[in-house]
């Protein structure tokens, strides 16, 4: 039985060697954190860089969009076909208590895309982010049926029809998660940027490191590669494939504070791991298993105002899995989360004191 190393080709080994320095840089800084005084330890952060709003509650109006797509790249033709679900903008509200932010957003009919033009998508998409002092956890679950091709001109020259090509039979399931460790967690706050339960007072940055996993399943009644591209090459008859991915990641985050209460925070995380593809058999070809090295990219960006009473801003999360296999065909998955919010803070009501204290104990 071949080993994992034997299944990874020479091109993948070159990519692994090229990535290793970047992935190891955060680990070098593991033992380089500075000593903390007693007051910093008690607060769990450096008060010269971070302050908190744990004694207040906040209420905000939220507009959110969680677009996703999958990109099928064909090595023989060089064409890339982009499939998107028909998703709409959601509106709702969010409130924070102590260190926890709750979001509630709903689909509004008047914001939905034209189903005649883009097709109909059914399913569910859930994204969750947990920001702690030293760690950040990201989880996603998406199950969509019904896609349209957003770039038909790449394989149909002169395509000008109003309606996009639609595939109501395509179903995708995407389950994934990632965790990062923040080395400079006493001075650099993710909460200040993405939940506003804290505020960054001074500029600060931090190396981060962690890992990720992803399961992606794609199925359809017929091949998802358009017939104009398949030709007589039956190896491109992709109808049902499962992808299992796991790897390590590393990167850097920085928060810029300006005009006292304005901030711009960004974190870029790059990763490398093993991906196992299990392609189910069709009536035109046999099933197969393939193991390759897989690239991973995650970007978090936030820009906003974090004042004593009022808060406002925009944030964006984007994740790519299955990237840049230029010498082969591949399926790239992309997940996004864009958010616009505006709100204000209030003094914590007395009836919330006991529940908040219990929440507080969980994070001490």
Short mmCIF file of C-alpha atoms in Angstrom, two decimals:
data_model
loop_
_atom_site.label_atom_id
_atom_site.label_comp_id
_atom_site.label_asym_id
_atom_site.label_seq_id
_atom_site.Cartn_x
_atom_site.Cartn_y
_atom_site.Cartn_z
CA UNK A 1 0.00 0.00 0.00
CA UNK A 2 1.50 3.39 -0.96
CA UNK A 3 2.28 5.86 1.78
CA UNK A 4 1.02 9.46 1.88
CA UNK A 5 4.45 10.74 0.79
CA UNK A 6 4.41 8.40 -2.20
CA UNK A 7 0.98 9.69 -3.24
CA UNK A 8 2.15 13.32 -3.28
CA UNK A 9 3.89 14.20 -6.54
CA UNK A 10 7.14 16.10 -7.07
CA UNK A 11 5.31 19.35 -7.89
CA UNK A 12 3.53 19.14 -4.53
CA UNK A 13 6.83 18.52 -2.73
CA UNK A 14 8.27 21.72 -4.22
CA UNK A 15 5.23 23.62 -2.95
CA UNK A 16 5.66 22.10 0.50
CA UNK A 17 9.31 23.20 0.68
CA UNK A 18 8.38 26.71 -0.46
CA UNK A 19 5.65 27.04 2.19
CA UNK A 20 7.57 25.68 5.19
CA UNK A 21 9.41 28.93 6.13
CA UNK A 22 6.14 30.90 6.31
CA UNK A 23 4.38 28.24 8.38
CA UNK A 24 7.30 27.99 10.81
CA UNK A 25 7.81 31.74 11.40
CA UNK A 26 4.97 32.06 13.97
CA UNK A 27 6.26 29.02 15.86
CA UNK A 28 9.68 30.64 16.29
CA UNK A 29 8.05 33.39 18.31
CA UNK A 30 6.32 30.99 20.72
CA UNK A 31 8.77 31.63 23.53
CA UNK A 32 9.30 35.32 22.85
CA UNK A 33 6.34 36.81 24.73
CA UNK A 34 7.33 39.48 27.23
CA UNK A 35 6.87 39.21 30.95
CA UNK A 36 3.57 40.45 32.36
CA UNK A 37 3.08 42.48 35.50
CA UNK A 38 0.48 41.47 38.08
CA UNK A 39 -2.12 44.00 36.91
CA UNK A 40 -1.95 42.74 33.31
CA UNK A 41 -2.36 39.14 34.46
CA UNK A 42 -5.43 40.06 36.54
CA UNK A 43 -7.03 41.88 33.59
CA UNK A 44 -5.97 39.21 31.10
CA UNK A 45 -4.72 41.97 28.77
CA UNK A 46 -2.41 44.98 28.74
CA UNK A 47 -4.50 48.07 29.68
CA UNK A 48 -2.10 50.34 27.78
CA UNK A 49 -3.25 48.70 24.54
CA UNK A 50 -6.76 47.37 25.21
CA UNK A 51 -9.79 48.41 27.21
CA UNK A 52 -13.06 46.51 27.58
CA UNK A 53 -16.82 47.21 27.63
CA UNK A 54 -17.82 44.14 29.62
CA UNK A 55 -19.96 46.25 31.97
CA UNK A 56 -22.14 47.43 29.06
CA UNK A 57 -24.56 45.85 26.60
CA UNK A 58 -24.81 46.86 22.96
CA UNK A 59 -27.57 46.77 20.37
CA UNK A 60 -26.89 47.16 16.65
CA UNK A 61 -28.58 46.94 13.25
CA UNK A 62 -26.84 44.47 10.94
CA UNK A 63 -26.87 43.90 7.19
CA UNK A 64 -25.04 40.77 6.09
CA UNK A 65 -24.25 38.82 2.95
CA UNK A 66 -22.63 35.37 2.90
CA UNK A 67 -21.79 34.67 -0.75
CA UNK A 68 -20.10 31.42 -1.69
CA UNK A 69 -18.93 29.84 -4.90
CA UNK A 70 -17.04 26.88 -6.28
CA UNK A 71 -14.58 27.18 -9.14
CA UNK A 72 -13.95 24.22 -11.45
CA UNK A 73 -10.66 24.56 -13.33
CA UNK A 74 -10.02 22.36 -16.36
CA UNK A 75 -6.32 21.83 -17.10
CA UNK A 76 -6.79 20.68 -20.71
CA UNK A 77 -8.65 23.83 -21.83
CA UNK A 78 -7.47 26.30 -19.19
CA UNK A 79 -11.07 27.34 -18.56
CA UNK A 80 -12.46 27.99 -15.07
CA UNK A 81 -16.20 27.65 -14.49
CA UNK A 82 -17.66 29.47 -11.50
CA UNK A 83 -20.83 28.10 -9.88
CA UNK A 84 -22.75 30.30 -7.44
CA UNK A 85 -25.90 29.73 -5.37
CA UNK A 86 -28.64 32.36 -5.61
CA UNK A 87 -28.23 34.11 -2.24
CA UNK A 88 -29.87 37.25 -0.89
CA UNK A 89 -28.87 40.00 1.52
CA UNK A 90 -30.00 39.47 5.11
CA UNK A 91 -30.94 42.11 7.67
CA UNK A 92 -31.40 41.86 11.40
CA UNK A 93 -29.96 42.88 14.72
CA UNK A 94 -27.22 41.90 17.14
CA UNK A 95 -26.62 42.47 20.81
CA UNK A 96 -23.68 41.82 23.09
CA UNK A 97 -23.64 40.83 26.76
CA UNK A 98 -20.29 40.79 28.53
CA UNK A 99 -17.92 39.01 26.10
CA UNK A 100 -20.57 37.39 23.88
CA UNK A 101 -22.14 38.79 20.69
CA UNK A 102 -25.43 37.34 19.36
CA UNK A 103 -26.51 37.89 15.73
CA UNK A 104 -29.99 37.43 14.26
CA UNK A 105 -30.45 38.03 10.52
CA UNK A 106 -33.36 37.21 8.21
CA UNK A 107 -34.00 36.90 4.49
CA UNK A 108 -36.13 39.71 3.09
CA UNK A 109 -38.15 38.95 -0.09
CA UNK A 110 -37.56 42.36 -1.66
CA UNK A 111 -33.78 41.81 -1.48
CA UNK A 112 -33.83 38.41 -3.20
CA UNK A 113 -32.24 37.94 -6.61
CA UNK A 114 -34.40 37.29 -9.68
CA UNK A 115 -34.99 33.51 -9.75
CA UNK A 116 -35.75 33.54 -13.47
CA UNK A 117 -32.33 35.01 -14.15
CA UNK A 118 -30.22 33.29 -11.46
CA UNK A 119 -32.24 30.17 -10.70
CA UNK A 120 -33.52 28.96 -7.35
CA UNK A 121 -31.32 27.85 -4.47
CA UNK A 122 -32.57 25.98 -1.43
CA UNK A 123 -30.59 25.06 1.65
CA UNK A 124 -28.93 26.52 4.69
CA UNK A 125 -25.72 28.36 5.50
CA UNK A 126 -24.37 28.82 9.03
CA UNK A 127 -21.14 30.58 9.99
CA UNK A 128 -19.92 30.99 13.55
CA UNK A 129 -16.88 32.78 14.97
CA UNK A 130 -15.66 32.63 18.55
CA UNK A 131 -13.10 35.24 19.59
CA UNK A 132 -11.25 34.49 22.83
CA UNK A 133 -8.18 36.13 24.34
CA UNK A 134 -5.67 33.64 22.94
CA UNK A 135 -7.69 31.76 20.33
CA UNK A 136 -10.08 32.36 17.44
CA UNK A 137 -12.41 29.58 16.24
CA UNK A 138 -14.22 29.63 12.88
CA UNK A 139 -16.92 27.11 11.95
CA UNK A 140 -19.03 26.82 8.80
CA UNK A 141 -21.81 24.56 7.56
CA UNK A 142 -23.36 25.05 4.12
CA UNK A 143 -25.78 22.80 2.26
CA UNK A 144 -27.04 24.27 -1.01
CA UNK A 145 -28.99 22.84 -3.94
CA UNK A 146 -29.34 24.85 -7.14
CA UNK A 147 -26.53 26.85 -8.77
CA UNK A 148 -25.96 29.09 -11.76
CA UNK A 149 -22.81 29.63 -13.85
CA UNK A 150 -21.72 33.24 -13.30
CA UNK A 151 -19.12 33.33 -16.11
CA UNK A 152 -20.65 31.50 -19.12
CA UNK A 153 -18.65 33.62 -21.57
CA UNK A 154 -15.51 31.65 -20.63
CA UNK A 155 -16.75 28.62 -22.57
CA UNK A 156 -19.57 30.08 -24.73
CA UNK A 157 -18.03 32.84 -26.87
CA UNK A 158 -20.29 35.86 -27.27
CA UNK A 159 -22.76 34.72 -24.61
CA UNK A 160 -25.21 37.61 -24.11
CA UNK A 161 -28.43 36.07 -22.84
CA UNK A 162 -30.02 37.80 -19.85
CA UNK A 163 -30.50 34.58 -17.88
CA UNK A 164 -27.49 32.67 -16.62
CA UNK A 165 -27.06 28.92 -17.28
CA UNK A 166 -28.66 27.13 -14.34
CA UNK A 167 -28.12 23.77 -12.68
CA UNK A 168 -30.94 23.05 -10.21
CA UNK A 169 -29.64 19.48 -9.77
CA UNK A 170 -26.24 20.40 -8.28
CA UNK A 171 -25.95 19.90 -4.53
CA UNK A 172 -22.97 20.89 -2.37
CA UNK A 173 -22.18 20.31 1.29
CA UNK A 174 -19.35 22.27 2.91
CA UNK A 175 -18.31 21.66 6.52
CA UNK A 176 -15.18 23.29 7.85
CA UNK A 177 -13.39 24.81 10.77
CA UNK A 178 -10.22 26.64 11.68
CA UNK A 179 -8.45 27.68 14.86
CA UNK A 180 -5.61 30.15 15.35
CA UNK A 181 -3.47 30.97 18.36
CA UNK A 182 -2.63 34.66 18.93
CA UNK A 183 0.91 35.07 20.26
CA UNK A 184 0.70 38.75 21.25
CA UNK A 185 -2.72 38.30 22.86
CA UNK A 186 -2.05 40.79 25.67
CA UNK A 187 -1.82 43.71 23.22
CA UNK A 188 -3.67 42.62 20.08
CA UNK A 189 -7.46 42.17 20.29
CA UNK A 190 -9.71 40.43 17.76
CA UNK A 191 -12.72 41.31 19.91
CA UNK A 192 -12.09 45.02 19.42
CA UNK A 193 -12.32 44.60 15.66
CA UNK A 194 -15.05 42.00 15.22
CA UNK A 195 -17.36 42.11 18.27
CA UNK A 196 -16.53 45.54 19.76
CA UNK A 197 -16.74 44.14 23.31
CA UNK A 198 -13.23 45.59 23.65
CA UNK A 199 -11.43 48.61 22.16
CA UNK A 200 -7.92 48.75 20.76
CA UNK A 201 -6.21 51.86 22.21
CA UNK A 202 -2.80 51.60 20.51
CA UNK A 203 -1.56 50.02 17.32
CA UNK A 204 -0.59 46.38 17.78
CA UNK A 205 0.02 43.24 15.77
CA UNK A 206 0.63 39.56 16.31
CA UNK A 207 1.82 36.42 14.60
CA UNK A 208 -0.80 33.67 14.55
CA UNK A 209 -0.64 29.94 13.95
CA UNK A 210 -3.15 27.12 13.91
CA UNK A 211 -4.86 24.50 11.81
CA UNK A 212 -7.91 23.88 9.66
CA UNK A 213 -10.11 21.10 8.31
CA UNK A 214 -12.69 20.91 5.54
CA UNK A 215 -15.13 18.39 4.11
CA UNK A 216 -16.69 19.23 0.77
CA UNK A 217 -19.14 17.10 -1.20
CA UNK A 218 -20.34 17.86 -4.72
CA UNK A 219 -23.05 15.85 -6.48
CA UNK A 220 -25.24 16.25 -9.57
CA UNK A 221 -27.42 14.24 -11.96
CA UNK A 222 -24.92 14.77 -14.79
CA UNK A 223 -21.37 16.08 -15.06
CA UNK A 224 -20.82 19.54 -13.59
CA UNK A 225 -18.21 20.27 -16.25
CA UNK A 226 -20.09 21.78 -19.24
CA UNK A 227 -20.35 19.42 -22.23
CA UNK A 228 -18.58 21.98 -24.44
CA UNK A 229 -15.45 21.41 -22.35
CA UNK A 230 -15.73 17.68 -21.68
CA UNK A 231 -15.52 16.59 -25.33
CA UNK A 232 -14.55 12.91 -25.46
CA UNK A 233 -12.40 13.04 -22.30
CA UNK A 234 -14.52 11.00 -19.91
CA UNK A 235 -12.09 11.59 -17.03
CA UNK A 236 -13.79 15.00 -16.71
CA UNK A 237 -17.16 13.37 -16.00
CA UNK A 238 -17.45 14.85 -12.50
CA UNK A 239 -20.81 14.02 -10.91
CA UNK A 240 -20.11 13.06 -7.32
CA UNK A 241 -16.87 13.72 -5.45
CA UNK A 242 -15.94 14.09 -1.79
CA UNK A 243 -12.95 16.14 -0.65
CA UNK A 244 -11.30 15.75 2.78
CA UNK A 245 -8.75 18.40 3.75
CA UNK A 246 -6.65 19.04 6.86
CA UNK A 247 -3.60 21.21 7.38
CA UNK A 248 -1.63 23.75 9.39
CA UNK A 249 -1.60 27.51 8.95
CA UNK A 250 0.31 30.62 9.94
CA UNK A 251 0.03 34.35 9.38
CA UNK A 252 0.00 37.82 10.83
CA UNK A 253 -2.62 40.28 12.07
CA UNK A 254 -2.38 44.02 12.70
CA UNK A 255 -4.71 46.66 14.10
CA UNK A 256 -4.22 50.32 13.19
CA UNK A 257 -5.89 52.89 15.46
CA UNK A 258 -6.46 56.41 14.12
CA UNK A 259 -8.56 59.46 15.03
CA UNK A 260 -8.73 57.95 18.54
CA UNK A 261 -11.76 55.69 17.99
CA UNK A 262 -11.32 54.58 14.37
CA UNK A 263 -9.65 51.27 13.56
CA UNK A 264 -8.51 49.15 10.64
CA UNK A 265 -7.70 45.53 11.43
CA UNK A 266 -6.57 42.82 9.05
CA UNK A 267 -5.29 39.26 9.40
CA UNK A 268 -3.96 37.06 6.62
CA UNK A 269 -3.51 33.34 7.29
CA UNK A 270 -1.97 30.91 4.80
CA UNK A 271 -1.99 27.17 5.16
CA UNK A 272 -0.90 23.93 3.58
CA UNK A 273 -2.30 20.46 4.08
CA UNK A 274 -3.27 17.14 2.53
CA UNK A 275 -6.42 16.82 0.44
CA UNK A 276 -7.97 13.46 -0.37
CA UNK A 277 -10.45 13.40 -3.25
CA UNK A 278 -12.81 10.45 -3.56
CA UNK A 279 -14.51 10.52 -6.96
CA UNK A 280 -17.45 8.14 -7.27
CA UNK A 281 -17.80 5.98 -10.38
CA UNK A 282 -20.10 7.02 -13.23
CA UNK A 283 -21.41 5.14 -16.26
CA UNK A 284 -18.51 6.61 -18.28
CA UNK A 285 -15.52 6.11 -15.98
CA UNK A 286 -14.33 4.29 -12.88
CA UNK A 287 -14.12 5.86 -9.45
CA UNK A 288 -10.76 6.96 -8.09
CA UNK A 289 -9.01 8.32 -5.01
CA UNK A 290 -6.39 11.07 -5.27
CA UNK A 291 -4.20 12.72 -2.63
CA UNK A 292 -2.54 16.09 -3.21
CA UNK A 293 -1.19 19.04 -1.27
CA UNK A 294 -3.84 21.72 -0.79
CA UNK A 295 -3.38 25.46 -0.27
CA UNK A 296 -5.53 27.42 2.18
CA UNK A 297 -6.08 31.15 2.55
CA UNK A 298 -8.14 33.06 5.14
CA UNK A 299 -8.47 36.83 5.28
CA UNK A 300 -10.24 38.88 7.95
CA UNK A 301 -10.65 42.65 7.57
CA UNK A 302 -12.57 45.17 9.70
CA UNK A 303 -12.91 48.96 9.46
CA UNK A 304 -15.01 50.99 11.85
CA UNK A 305 -15.69 53.36 14.70
CA UNK A 306 -15.55 51.99 18.25
CA UNK A 307 -16.55 54.80 20.60
CA UNK A 308 -17.66 54.90 24.20
CA UNK A 309 -21.35 55.01 23.22
CA UNK A 310 -21.65 54.49 19.47
CA UNK A 311 -20.26 51.77 17.19
CA UNK A 312 -20.31 51.34 13.42
CA UNK A 313 -18.31 49.56 10.79
CA UNK A 314 -17.88 46.95 8.10
CA UNK A 315 -16.17 43.58 8.27
CA UNK A 316 -15.30 40.86 5.80
CA UNK A 317 -14.20 37.25 6.17
CA UNK A 318 -13.10 35.20 3.17
CA UNK A 319 -11.71 31.67 2.98
CA UNK A 320 -10.32 29.75 0.00
CA UNK A 321 -9.65 26.02 -0.04
CA UNK A 322 -8.31 24.09 -3.00
CA UNK A 323 -6.11 26.76 -4.59
CA UNK A 324 -3.59 27.10 -7.42
CA UNK A 325 -3.00 23.66 -8.86
CA UNK A 326 -2.01 25.11 -12.22
CA UNK A 327 -0.77 21.80 -13.62
CA UNK A 328 -3.97 19.91 -12.83
CA UNK A 329 -7.75 20.21 -12.70
CA UNK A 330 -9.14 21.23 -9.35
CA UNK A 331 -12.23 22.37 -7.47
CA UNK A 332 -11.75 25.56 -5.45
CA UNK A 333 -14.18 26.46 -2.65
CA UNK A 334 -14.75 29.98 -1.44
CA UNK A 335 -16.73 31.19 1.60
CA UNK A 336 -17.38 34.85 2.41
CA UNK A 337 -19.10 36.88 5.10
CA UNK A 338 -19.64 40.62 4.60
CA UNK A 339 -21.27 42.68 7.33
CA UNK A 340 -22.31 46.31 7.86
CA UNK A 341 -23.46 47.41 11.30
CA UNK A 342 -24.35 50.48 13.36
CA UNK A 343 -25.39 50.58 17.01
CA UNK A 344 -24.88 51.92 20.49
CA UNK A 345 -23.98 50.83 24.01
CA UNK A 346 -26.06 50.96 27.19
CA UNK A 347 -25.39 50.46 30.86
CA UNK A 348 -25.91 46.86 31.85
CA UNK A 349 -29.44 46.33 33.33
CA UNK A 350 -29.45 45.00 36.88
CA UNK A 351 -31.48 41.90 35.99
CA UNK A 352 -28.59 40.77 33.76
CA UNK A 353 -25.98 40.95 36.51
CA UNK A 354 -26.22 37.30 37.61
CA UNK A 355 -26.32 35.79 34.08
CA UNK A 356 -23.40 38.00 33.06
CA UNK A 357 -21.38 36.93 36.08
CA UNK A 358 -21.88 33.30 35.07
CA UNK A 359 -20.71 34.07 31.53
CA UNK A 360 -17.77 35.95 33.01
CA UNK A 361 -16.74 32.91 35.05
CA UNK A 362 -16.59 30.77 31.90
CA UNK A 363 -13.93 33.02 30.37
CA UNK A 364 -11.74 33.60 33.40
#
